Amino acid sequence: MTVLVAGLGISGAAAARVLLGRGDDVVLTDAAEPAVLAELVAAGARWLGPLTAPPEDVDLVVTSPGWRPDHPLLRAAADRGLEVIGEPELAWRLRVPGPDGGAPAPWYAVTGTNGKTTTVTMLESVLQAGGLRAVAAGNVGRPLVEVVTARDADGRAAYDAIAVELSSFQLHWSSSIAPAGACVLNVADDHVDWHGSFDAYRDAKAQLLRLAGVAVADAGNPVAASLVARHRHPVTVTLGEPEPGQLGVRAGALVDRAFSASPAGEVLVETDALQVRGPHNTVNALAAAALARVAGVDAAAIGAGLSRFRGGAHRNVLVGTVNGVDFVDDSKATNPHAAGASLAAYPRVVWIAGGLLKGADVDPLVAAVAPRLAGVVLLGRDREQLARSLARHAPSVPRTVVPSGDDGGVADVTDGDRVMREVVAAAVRLARPGDTVLLAPAAASMDVFTDYAHRGRAFADAVRALG
């Protein structure tokens, strides 16, 4: 079979390696790191440079999740009747059988506008606490195609269970993935620029549930809850007292009334034992627990796995306290829904916001959080949209705009680290003891910074420089 791999980032390069190892004829397009490209060509791949149509001998196209469906190459492939899939769909088709030729390792998959990575890494911790050889893969970092084809020293599948993070981009290019358990955490306005409409974005998320054994969602998110309500085995999670078929919170503890044999439910872990804070992280923990229950993990192991989980970088992390003011990095809050969840965790906030809003509407967010705001510092290309919303919904809140040289492309930006130092200095002037200076931008970072991690590091560096 001849496979065209379109896009040579981490997942594309991994797909090419696995396909070459199978003996497939692999054709490459798009730029790549020179060392990666040299490695793949040395292994037998053909690199053809930029393409606007697939070569005539191609049987299948594996595309990068960053490539939009209207890319000329992908449109040409569709016009020719070629199947176009993503790396996760390829991984699903190439799974290694389990012990003694049994079923491959089941997937426990998570999607949603926000909270995916936290929930998947929580789930990995819980599955491992339950004695399973488990790994987090997919959009969380490690390519699925590597994980599903990995073997241990005895030649068996290397993993018993896989905690899978999938983005809407990846799900758009998937058709046969059938996880044992699937969770749509939440669906809010995001990536409309890529999908073309909110309905198309929502439908991409819903794709994960189509063949899932059990479907999980946050009952507090109407869109996600409506998607699982149509499933044959729906489970929801709630921050309130759980009803039958739910996991929720009772008397300061996470309680399972969906999988427990007891009508009253079973206590999984005390909320005080969780090392990640905020209502949104409690929802993430409940969702991870629900998927772990699908995998057969008992309550004690769920409690152990959740209580030892410490969270990831740039996700509501306290980076310092200066003169009684806390500085919190939630650079991963790259859309209004995520920023709202972050802001809700603090009573009085100096909010650092702005970047690339990707077509999102910020009015509902600003109206909801206005009473918490002690001040706002704006940066990034779409800062004026935020400024107009603040003028409508929080006119009395002081705000500062920091020019960031972002009106051109990334190459025109002078110095993101310098910009962040100015942003933090402005936030200090607005804050008083007891406040939280919160970097929760509600926007993507690539107008000023390399990525959200660079933005978060620049924030932490600027805070440390305060002394």
mmCIF file of C-alpha atoms in Angstrom, residues 189-193 334-336 353-362 380-383 385-386 441-447:
data_model
loop_
_atom_site.group_PDB
_atom_site.id
_atom_site.type_symbol
_atom_site.label_atom_id
_atom_site.label_comp_id
_atom_site.label_asym_id
_atom_site.label_seq_id
_atom_site.Cartn_x
_atom_site.Cartn_y
_atom_site.Cartn_z
ATOM 1 C CA ASP A 189 -16.984 28.137 21.503
ATOM 2 C CA ASP A 190 -13.526 27.290 20.118
ATOM 3 C CA HIS A 191 -11.764 26.461 16.845
ATOM 4 C CA VAL A 192 -14.685 27.801 14.815
ATOM 5 C CA ASP A 193 -12.101 29.204 12.400
ATOM 6 C CA THR A 334 -6.463 29.346 25.537
ATOM 7 C CA ASN A 335 -10.195 30.012 25.097
ATOM 8 C CA PRO A 336 -12.942 31.831 27.031
ATOM 9 C CA ALA A 353 -5.754 38.317 29.000
ATOM 10 C CA GLY A 354 -5.420 38.501 25.251
ATOM 11 C CA GLY A 355 -3.870 36.866 22.228
ATOM 12 C CA LEU A 356 -5.572 35.124 19.305
ATOM 13 C CA LEU A 357 -9.276 34.627 20.099
ATOM 14 C CA LYS A 358 -9.877 32.376 17.061
ATOM 15 C CA GLY A 359 -13.328 33.826 16.427
ATOM 16 C CA ALA A 360 -14.593 33.233 19.973
ATOM 17 C CA ASP A 361 -17.143 35.532 21.635
ATOM 18 C CA VAL A 362 -15.771 36.922 24.921
ATOM 19 C CA GLY A 380 -2.024 40.364 21.974
ATOM 20 C CA ARG A 381 -3.590 40.800 18.591
ATOM 21 C CA ASP A 382 -7.235 40.623 19.707
ATOM 22 C CA ARG A 383 -6.822 42.807 22.797
ATOM 23 C CA GLN A 385 -12.036 42.927 21.247
ATOM 24 C CA LEU A 386 -11.503 42.233 24.946
ATOM 25 C CA PRO A 441 -5.505 34.619 28.495
ATOM 26 C CA ALA A 442 -8.701 33.157 26.949
ATOM 27 C CA ALA A 443 -6.743 33.147 23.699
ATOM 28 C CA ALA A 444 -4.022 31.350 21.804
ATOM 29 C CA SER A 445 -0.444 32.560 22.143
ATOM 30 C CA MET A 446 1.188 32.383 18.733
ATOM 31 C CA ASP A 447 0.839 36.081 17.940
#
